[in-house]
XYZ file of C-alpha atoms in Angstrom:
120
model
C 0.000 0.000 0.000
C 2.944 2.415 0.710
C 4.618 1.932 -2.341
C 0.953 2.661 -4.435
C 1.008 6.176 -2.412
C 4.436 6.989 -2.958
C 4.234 6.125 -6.557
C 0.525 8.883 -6.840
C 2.550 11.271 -4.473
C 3.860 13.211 -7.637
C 1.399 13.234 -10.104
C -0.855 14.250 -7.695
C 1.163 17.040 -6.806
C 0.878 18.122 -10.129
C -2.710 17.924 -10.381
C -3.294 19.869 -7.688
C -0.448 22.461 -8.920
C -2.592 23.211 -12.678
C -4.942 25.780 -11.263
C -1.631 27.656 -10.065
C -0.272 27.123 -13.297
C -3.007 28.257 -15.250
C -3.279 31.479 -13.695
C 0.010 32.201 -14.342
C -0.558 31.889 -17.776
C -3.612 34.016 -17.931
C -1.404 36.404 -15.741
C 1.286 36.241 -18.186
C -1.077 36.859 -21.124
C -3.044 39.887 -19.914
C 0.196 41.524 -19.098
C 1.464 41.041 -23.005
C -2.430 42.198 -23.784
C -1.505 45.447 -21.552
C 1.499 46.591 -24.451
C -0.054 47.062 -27.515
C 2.403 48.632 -29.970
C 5.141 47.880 -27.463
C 6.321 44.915 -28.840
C 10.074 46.172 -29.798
C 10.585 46.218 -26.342
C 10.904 42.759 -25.978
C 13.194 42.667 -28.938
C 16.121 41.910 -25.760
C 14.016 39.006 -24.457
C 13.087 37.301 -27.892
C 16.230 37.441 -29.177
C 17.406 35.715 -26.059
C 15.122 33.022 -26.828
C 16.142 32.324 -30.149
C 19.888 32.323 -28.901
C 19.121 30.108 -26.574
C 17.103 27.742 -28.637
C 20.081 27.681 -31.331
C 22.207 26.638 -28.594
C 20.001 23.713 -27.546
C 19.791 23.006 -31.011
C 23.692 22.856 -31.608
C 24.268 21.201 -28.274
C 21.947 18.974 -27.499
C 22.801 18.006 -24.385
C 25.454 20.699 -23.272
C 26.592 19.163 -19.590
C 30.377 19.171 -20.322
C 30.089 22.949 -21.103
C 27.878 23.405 -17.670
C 29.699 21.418 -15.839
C 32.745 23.555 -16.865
C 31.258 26.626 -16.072
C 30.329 25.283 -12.749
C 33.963 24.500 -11.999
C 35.567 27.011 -13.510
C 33.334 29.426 -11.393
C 34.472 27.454 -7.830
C 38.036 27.814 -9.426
C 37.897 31.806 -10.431
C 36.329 32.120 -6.703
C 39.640 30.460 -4.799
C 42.330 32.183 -6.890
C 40.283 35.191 -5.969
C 40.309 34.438 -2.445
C 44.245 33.290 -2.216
C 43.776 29.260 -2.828
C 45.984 27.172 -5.058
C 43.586 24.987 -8.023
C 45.621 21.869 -7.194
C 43.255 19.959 -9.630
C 40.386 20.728 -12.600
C 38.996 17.801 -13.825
C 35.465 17.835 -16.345
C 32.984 15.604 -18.240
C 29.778 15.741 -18.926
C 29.448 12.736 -16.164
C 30.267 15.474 -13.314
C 33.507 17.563 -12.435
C 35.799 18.729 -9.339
C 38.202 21.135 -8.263
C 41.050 20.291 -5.387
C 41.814 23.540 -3.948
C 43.862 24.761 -1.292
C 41.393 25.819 0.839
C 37.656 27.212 0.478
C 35.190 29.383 2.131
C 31.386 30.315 1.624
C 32.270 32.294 -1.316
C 34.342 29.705 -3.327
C 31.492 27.181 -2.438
C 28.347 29.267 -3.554
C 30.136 31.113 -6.108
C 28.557 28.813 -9.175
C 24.943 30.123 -7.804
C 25.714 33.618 -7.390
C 27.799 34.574 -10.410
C 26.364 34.262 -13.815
C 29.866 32.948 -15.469
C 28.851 32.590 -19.195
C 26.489 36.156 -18.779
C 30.009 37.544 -17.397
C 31.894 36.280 -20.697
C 29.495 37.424 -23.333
């Protein structure tokens, strides 16, 4: 019986989640409805979504290049901070970096800095 539940757990969830999703669509819509004759405004954000759609396109599954950015992030952070990169090792399986020491910002450095916004 406990496996039956756990195995309903998640689509329920989802279920239960449409409403919410739903009126973020309709939320979404009326405020594209609200800019009439605006639309070059979101010339930025569309052509952001076409870059990154060629990218998926080109790459279909680009992990080695995230993974790389996630490492090379950690990395930047300790030479920043004084530490040695002993190591750098990626694949698209997973990566690490042996440093000589770390702190908060070399560990949270992949979520706060936007690496591949910082190179374009």
């Amino acid at each position: 019986m406990v496996k039956a539940a756990k195995r309903w757990k998640f689509p329920a969830m989802g279920i239960l989640l449409l409403p919410l999703l739903m009126a973020a669509w309709v939320s979404v819509w009326e405020i594209l409805r609200s800019f009439p004759g605006k639309w070059l405004t979101f010339g930025p954000v569309l052509a952001g979504i076409g870059a990154y759609g060629l990218f998926q396109w080109l790459f279909r599954k680009p992990m080695g290049l995230y993974v790389f950015g996630h490492e090379l992030t950690h990395a930047l952070a300790a030479f920043l901070s004084g530490y040695r990169v002993r190591s750098f090792k990626v694949s698209s399986r997973g990566g690490s970096v042996v440093l000589s020491g770390t702190n908060m910002f070399v560990a949270l450095a992949p979520y706060c800095i936007p690496i591949y916004t910082l190179i374009v």
